[in-house]
Amino acid sequence: MQKPLLWVTFHLPQELLEPIKSYVDVKMWQDPEFDMPQDEFEAAAQEADILWTVVSNRVTADVIKRAPKLKMIANLAVGYNNIDTEAATEAGIIVTNTPDVLADTTADLAFLLMMMAARRTLEGARALYQGQWKGWQVLGMTGMDIHHKTLGIIGMGTIGELVAKRATGFDMNVIYHNRHEKPNAYGAQYRSKEDLLREADFIIVLTPLTPATRNLITKEELALMKKSAMLINVARGGIVNEDDLYEALIKGDILAAASDVFVEEPVPTKHPLLTLANFTALPHLGSATVETRLGMVSRNVESLLAYFNKHSIPFRVV
Ligand code: GLV
């Protein structure tokens, strides 16, 4: 009997396919350095029974319409805004993700980015590497303390709670905004979005990207923040309006910002944000540790094995 075709749309070391390879024929994107271009991804989707995707693959309603055999998508991420889940549901396609396993790692990176912005570490390192570091001065390259300051977390899911937990160890006062209140979030206090924007010294954005959260932070929200405040996005590009953020940083409406995520990924080449000294950028490294990436692969493998063996499917989002 012919086996289903699994299209792995990113480069995966062969040994990680071991647990599933007897169930499927496999095609894989072979370039470990560059993401699969969208047109090649769409061609893969047209012939696949199962897609193993990453967030750069856009599974739109149109892609789904032109994928007659597709029955399952395993997405190697906790976020699944790259997939039109409504269209998938309508077409009877199962979608799975990788929850929880990356939460601590992403919380670490959120904290790292906040500290990088606060202590101007990218600016300092850049000056040193580029031969522009002239010497120690009393107020040279001085940043801002994070201890005893107020951290505002927008989006209090698992990662948000773990950021709050870390912040308590740094003697920060933590406030948060979320769709519903979380009474046990390491002492973090609920605030309306507006109050949080006004009170916080540092704001970390951690909501999923949905129609409701697209442009959650625009010039209006930035105008409410303290002039000394810093904004950190480790969630998804598009939640913070990049053009408005650029303007706010140029005009001094806020002091600094940092982001691990961009509207244009993998390389936000065209955005002038990357030219600003008070902006720290990372290339979507939130979950990028060996342990966590292997854990994410395991989550997807668990879902795929359950599908092949007709068991109830763990980590299913639709
Ligand atoms: C990464 O961005 C993820 O959603 O897992």
Coordinates of C-alpha atoms and ligand atoms in Angstrom, one line a residue:
M1 CA 0.0 0.0 0.0
Q2 CA 1.2 3.5 -0.8
K3 CA 2.3 5.4 2.3
P4 CA 1.2 9.0 2.9
L5 CA 3.6 11.7 1.8
L6 CA 5.0 13.8 4.6
W7 CA 6.5 17.1 3.4
V8 CA 9.0 18.5 5.9
T9 CA 9.3 22.1 4.9
F10 CA 12.5 22.8 6.8
H11 CA 15.8 21.0 7.1
L12 CA 15.7 18.3 9.8
P13 CA 18.6 16.0 10.7
Q14 CA 17.7 12.5 9.5
E15 CA 17.9 10.8 12.9
L16 CA 15.0 12.9 14.1
L17 CA 12.8 11.3 11.5
E18 CA 13.6 7.8 12.8
P19 CA 10.4 7.4 15.0
I20 CA 8.0 8.2 12.1
K21 CA 9.8 7.2 8.9
S22 CA 8.2 3.7 8.6
Y23 CA 4.8 5.3 8.4
V24 CA 5.4 7.8 5.6
D25 CA 7.3 8.7 2.4
V26 CA 9.3 11.8 3.2
K27 CA 10.2 14.8 1.1
M28 CA 12.2 17.5 2.8
W29 CA 13.5 21.0 2.2
Q30 CA 17.2 20.4 1.9
D31 CA 18.8 23.8 2.5
P32 CA 19.7 24.2 6.2
E33 CA 20.5 27.9 5.8
F34 CA 17.6 29.4 3.9
D35 CA 13.9 29.1 4.6
M36 CA 11.8 27.4 1.9
P37 CA 10.4 30.1 -0.4
Q38 CA 6.6 30.5 -0.3
D39 CA 6.0 29.4 -3.9
E40 CA 8.0 26.2 -3.4
F41 CA 6.1 25.6 -0.1
E42 CA 2.8 26.0 -1.9
A43 CA 3.9 23.4 -4.5
A44 CA 4.8 21.1 -1.7
A45 CA 1.4 21.6 -0.1
Q46 CA -0.4 20.6 -3.3
E47 CA 1.1 17.1 -3.2
A48 CA 1.4 16.5 0.6
D49 CA -0.8 14.3 2.8
I50 CA 0.9 15.8 5.8
L51 CA 2.8 19.0 6.2
W52 CA 5.5 19.6 8.9
T53 CA 5.7 23.3 8.9
V54 CA 7.6 26.2 10.5
V55 CA 6.2 29.7 11.1
S56 CA 7.7 31.1 7.9
N57 CA 5.3 28.8 5.9
R58 CA 2.1 30.7 5.3
V59 CA -0.8 28.2 5.1
T60 CA -3.5 30.5 3.8
A61 CA -7.1 29.5 2.8
D62 CA -5.9 29.6 -0.8
V63 CA -3.1 27.2 -0.1
I64 CA -5.5 24.9 1.7
K65 CA -8.0 25.1 -1.2
R66 CA -5.2 23.9 -3.6
A67 CA -4.1 21.1 -1.3
P68 CA -6.6 18.3 -2.1
K69 CA -4.8 15.5 -0.2
L70 CA -3.8 17.5 2.9
K71 CA -5.0 15.9 6.2
M72 CA -2.7 17.1 8.9
I73 CA -0.3 20.0 9.6
A74 CA 2.2 19.7 12.4
N75 CA 3.6 23.2 13.1
L76 CA 7.0 23.4 14.8
A77 CA 6.0 26.4 17.1
V78 CA 3.6 27.2 19.8
G79 CA 2.1 30.1 17.7
Y80 CA 0.1 29.1 14.7
N81 CA -0.9 32.5 13.2
N82 CA 0.9 31.3 10.0
I83 CA -2.0 28.9 9.5
D84 CA -5.6 29.8 8.6
T85 CA -7.2 27.5 11.2
E86 CA -10.7 28.4 10.1
A87 CA -10.0 27.2 6.5
A88 CA -8.2 24.1 8.0
T89 CA -11.2 23.2 10.1
E90 CA -13.5 23.6 7.2
A91 CA -11.3 21.3 5.1
G92 CA -11.2 18.8 8.0
I93 CA -7.4 19.2 8.4
I94 CA -5.9 18.6 11.8
V95 CA -3.4 21.2 13.1
T96 CA -1.0 20.6 16.0
N97 CA 1.6 22.9 17.7
T98 CA 4.3 22.6 20.4
P99 CA 2.9 24.1 23.7
D100 CA 4.6 24.5 27.0
V101 CA 8.0 22.9 26.1
L102 CA 9.4 26.3 24.9
A103 CA 7.9 28.5 27.7
D104 CA 10.9 28.7 30.0
T105 CA 13.3 29.2 27.1
T106 CA 11.2 32.0 25.6
A107 CA 10.8 33.6 29.0
D108 CA 14.6 33.6 29.4
L109 CA 14.9 35.3 26.0
A110 CA 12.3 37.9 26.9
F111 CA 14.2 38.7 30.0
L112 CA 17.5 38.8 28.1
L113 CA 16.1 41.3 25.5
M114 CA 14.8 43.5 28.3
M115 CA 18.2 43.5 29.9
M116 CA 19.9 44.1 26.6
A117 CA 17.8 47.1 26.0
A118 CA 18.1 48.4 29.5
R119 CA 21.9 48.0 29.7
R120 CA 22.6 49.0 26.1
T121 CA 24.6 45.8 25.6
L122 CA 24.2 45.7 21.8
E123 CA 25.4 49.3 21.5
G124 CA 28.3 48.6 23.7
A125 CA 29.3 45.4 22.0
R126 CA 28.9 47.0 18.6
A127 CA 31.1 49.9 19.6
L128 CA 33.8 47.5 20.8
Y129 CA 33.7 45.2 17.8
Q130 CA 33.7 48.1 15.4
G131 CA 36.7 49.7 17.0
Q132 CA 34.7 52.7 18.2
W133 CA 35.0 52.2 21.9
K134 CA 37.2 55.1 23.2
G135 CA 37.2 54.4 26.9
W136 CA 35.5 54.5 30.2
Q137 CA 33.6 57.6 31.2
V138 CA 31.4 58.3 34.2
L139 CA 28.3 58.5 32.2
G140 CA 29.5 56.6 29.1
M141 CA 27.1 53.9 27.8
T142 CA 25.0 54.1 30.9
G143 CA 21.7 52.3 30.8
M144 CA 18.9 51.8 33.2
D145 CA 18.4 49.5 36.2
I146 CA 15.7 47.0 35.9
H147 CA 15.6 46.1 39.6
H148 CA 13.0 47.9 41.6
K149 CA 11.3 49.1 38.4
T150 CA 7.8 48.2 37.2
L151 CA 7.5 45.6 34.5
G152 CA 4.2 45.5 32.5
I153 CA 3.4 42.2 30.8
I154 CA 0.8 42.3 28.0
G155 CA -0.5 38.8 27.5
M156 CA -0.3 36.6 30.6
G157 CA -0.2 33.1 29.3
T158 CA 2.4 30.5 30.3
I159 CA 5.3 32.5 29.0
G160 CA 4.1 35.7 30.7
E161 CA 3.8 33.9 34.0
L162 CA 7.3 32.6 33.7
V163 CA 8.6 36.1 32.9
A164 CA 6.8 37.4 36.0
K165 CA 8.4 34.7 38.0
R166 CA 11.9 35.7 36.8
A167 CA 11.1 39.4 37.5
T168 CA 10.3 38.8 41.1
G169 CA 13.9 37.5 41.5
F170 CA 15.1 40.8 40.2
D171 CA 12.9 42.7 42.7
M172 CA 10.7 44.1 40.0
N173 CA 7.2 45.2 40.6
V174 CA 5.1 43.3 38.0
I175 CA 1.8 44.4 36.5
Y176 CA 0.0 42.7 33.6
H177 CA -2.8 43.0 31.2
N178 CA -4.7 40.0 29.8
R179 CA -8.1 39.0 28.5
H180 CA -8.9 37.5 31.9
E181 CA -7.3 38.1 35.3
K182 CA -4.8 35.5 36.6
P183 CA -4.9 35.5 40.4
N184 CA -1.8 33.4 40.9
A185 CA 0.7 35.0 38.5
Y186 CA 3.6 35.3 41.0
G187 CA 2.1 38.4 42.6
A188 CA 1.6 40.3 39.4
Q189 CA -1.2 42.9 39.6
Y190 CA -3.8 43.2 36.9
R191 CA -4.2 46.6 35.1
S192 CA -6.2 47.9 32.2
K193 CA -4.1 48.2 29.1
E194 CA -4.0 52.0 29.4
D195 CA -3.0 51.9 33.1
L196 CA -0.3 49.4 32.3
L197 CA 1.1 51.6 29.5
R198 CA 1.2 54.6 31.8
E199 CA 2.8 52.9 34.8
A200 CA 5.3 50.5 33.4
D201 CA 9.0 51.2 33.0
F202 CA 9.4 48.1 30.8
I203 CA 6.7 46.5 28.8
I204 CA 7.0 43.0 27.4
V205 CA 4.5 41.9 24.7
L206 CA 3.5 38.3 24.8
T207 CA 0.1 37.9 23.2
P208 CA -0.5 35.6 20.2
L209 CA -1.0 37.4 16.9
T210 CA -4.7 37.3 16.1
P211 CA -7.0 39.8 14.3
A212 CA -7.7 41.3 17.8
T213 CA -4.0 41.8 18.7
R214 CA -2.7 43.0 15.3
N215 CA -1.6 46.6 15.9
L216 CA -2.3 46.3 19.6
I217 CA 0.6 48.8 20.1
T218 CA 0.4 51.8 17.8
K219 CA 1.2 55.5 18.2
E220 CA -1.7 56.0 20.6
E221 CA -0.4 53.3 23.0
L222 CA 3.2 54.5 22.6
A223 CA 2.1 58.0 23.5
L224 CA 0.7 56.8 26.8
M225 CA 4.0 55.2 27.8
K226 CA 6.6 57.1 29.9
K227 CA 9.3 58.8 28.0
S228 CA 11.8 56.7 29.9
A229 CA 10.0 53.4 29.1
M230 CA 11.2 50.5 27.0
L231 CA 9.1 48.2 24.9
I232 CA 10.1 44.5 24.2
N233 CA 8.3 42.3 21.7
V234 CA 9.0 38.6 21.8
A235 CA 5.6 37.5 20.5
R236 CA 5.0 38.2 16.8
G237 CA 5.7 40.9 14.3
G238 CA 2.6 43.0 13.6
I239 CA 1.4 43.2 17.2
V240 CA 3.5 46.3 17.6
N241 CA 3.2 48.6 14.7
E242 CA 6.8 48.9 13.4
D243 CA 6.4 52.3 11.7
D244 CA 4.8 53.8 14.8
L245 CA 7.5 52.4 16.9
Y246 CA 10.2 53.8 14.7
E247 CA 8.6 57.3 14.9
A248 CA 8.3 57.0 18.7
L249 CA 12.0 56.0 19.1
I250 CA 13.1 58.9 16.8
K251 CA 11.0 61.4 18.5
G252 CA 11.9 60.2 22.0
D253 CA 8.3 59.3 23.0
I254 CA 9.9 56.2 24.6
L255 CA 13.6 55.6 25.4
A256 CA 14.3 52.3 23.7
A257 CA 12.8 49.1 22.3
A258 CA 13.8 45.5 21.5
S259 CA 12.3 42.8 19.4
D260 CA 12.8 39.2 18.5
V261 CA 10.1 39.2 15.9
F262 CA 9.3 41.2 12.8
V263 CA 6.5 41.6 10.2
E264 CA 9.1 40.6 7.6
E265 CA 11.0 37.5 8.6
P266 CA 13.5 35.8 8.5
V267 CA 15.3 39.1 7.7
P268 CA 13.5 42.4 8.2
T269 CA 15.8 44.0 5.7
K270 CA 13.8 47.0 4.7
H271 CA 12.8 48.2 8.2
P272 CA 14.6 51.4 9.3
L273 CA 14.2 50.3 12.9
L274 CA 17.3 48.3 12.5
T275 CA 19.3 51.5 11.9
L276 CA 18.5 52.9 15.3
A277 CA 21.0 52.8 18.2
N278 CA 18.1 52.5 20.8
F279 CA 16.6 49.5 19.1
T280 CA 17.9 45.9 19.7
A281 CA 16.9 43.3 17.2
L282 CA 17.3 39.5 17.4
P283 CA 16.3 37.1 14.6
H284 CA 13.4 35.1 16.2
L285 CA 15.6 33.2 18.7
G286 CA 12.9 32.8 21.4
S287 CA 12.9 29.0 21.4
A288 CA 16.4 28.5 20.1
T289 CA 18.2 26.2 22.5
V290 CA 19.1 22.6 21.7
E291 CA 17.0 21.2 24.5
T292 CA 13.9 23.2 23.5
R293 CA 14.1 22.7 19.8
L294 CA 14.4 19.0 20.3
G295 CA 11.5 19.1 22.7
M296 CA 9.4 20.9 20.1
V297 CA 10.3 18.2 17.5
S298 CA 9.3 15.6 20.0
R299 CA 5.9 17.2 20.5
N300 CA 5.3 17.2 16.8
V301 CA 6.5 13.6 16.5
E302 CA 4.0 12.6 19.3
S303 CA 1.2 14.2 17.4
L304 CA 2.2 12.5 14.1
L305 CA 2.6 9.1 15.7
A306 CA -0.9 9.4 17.3
Y307 CA -2.3 10.3 13.9
F308 CA -0.6 7.3 12.2
N309 CA -1.9 5.0 14.9
K310 CA -5.4 6.5 15.0
H311 CA -5.1 7.6 18.6
S312 CA -6.4 10.8 20.0
I313 CA -4.0 13.5 18.9
P314 CA -2.1 15.5 21.5
F315 CA -1.2 19.2 21.1
R316 CA -4.1 19.6 18.6
V317 CA -5.3 23.2 18.0
V318 CA -8.0 22.3 15.5
Ligands
GLV1 C1 7.9 30.7 18.1 O1 7.8 31.8 17.8 C2 6.7 29.9 18.4 O2 5.6 30.3 18.3 O3 7.0 28.7 18.9

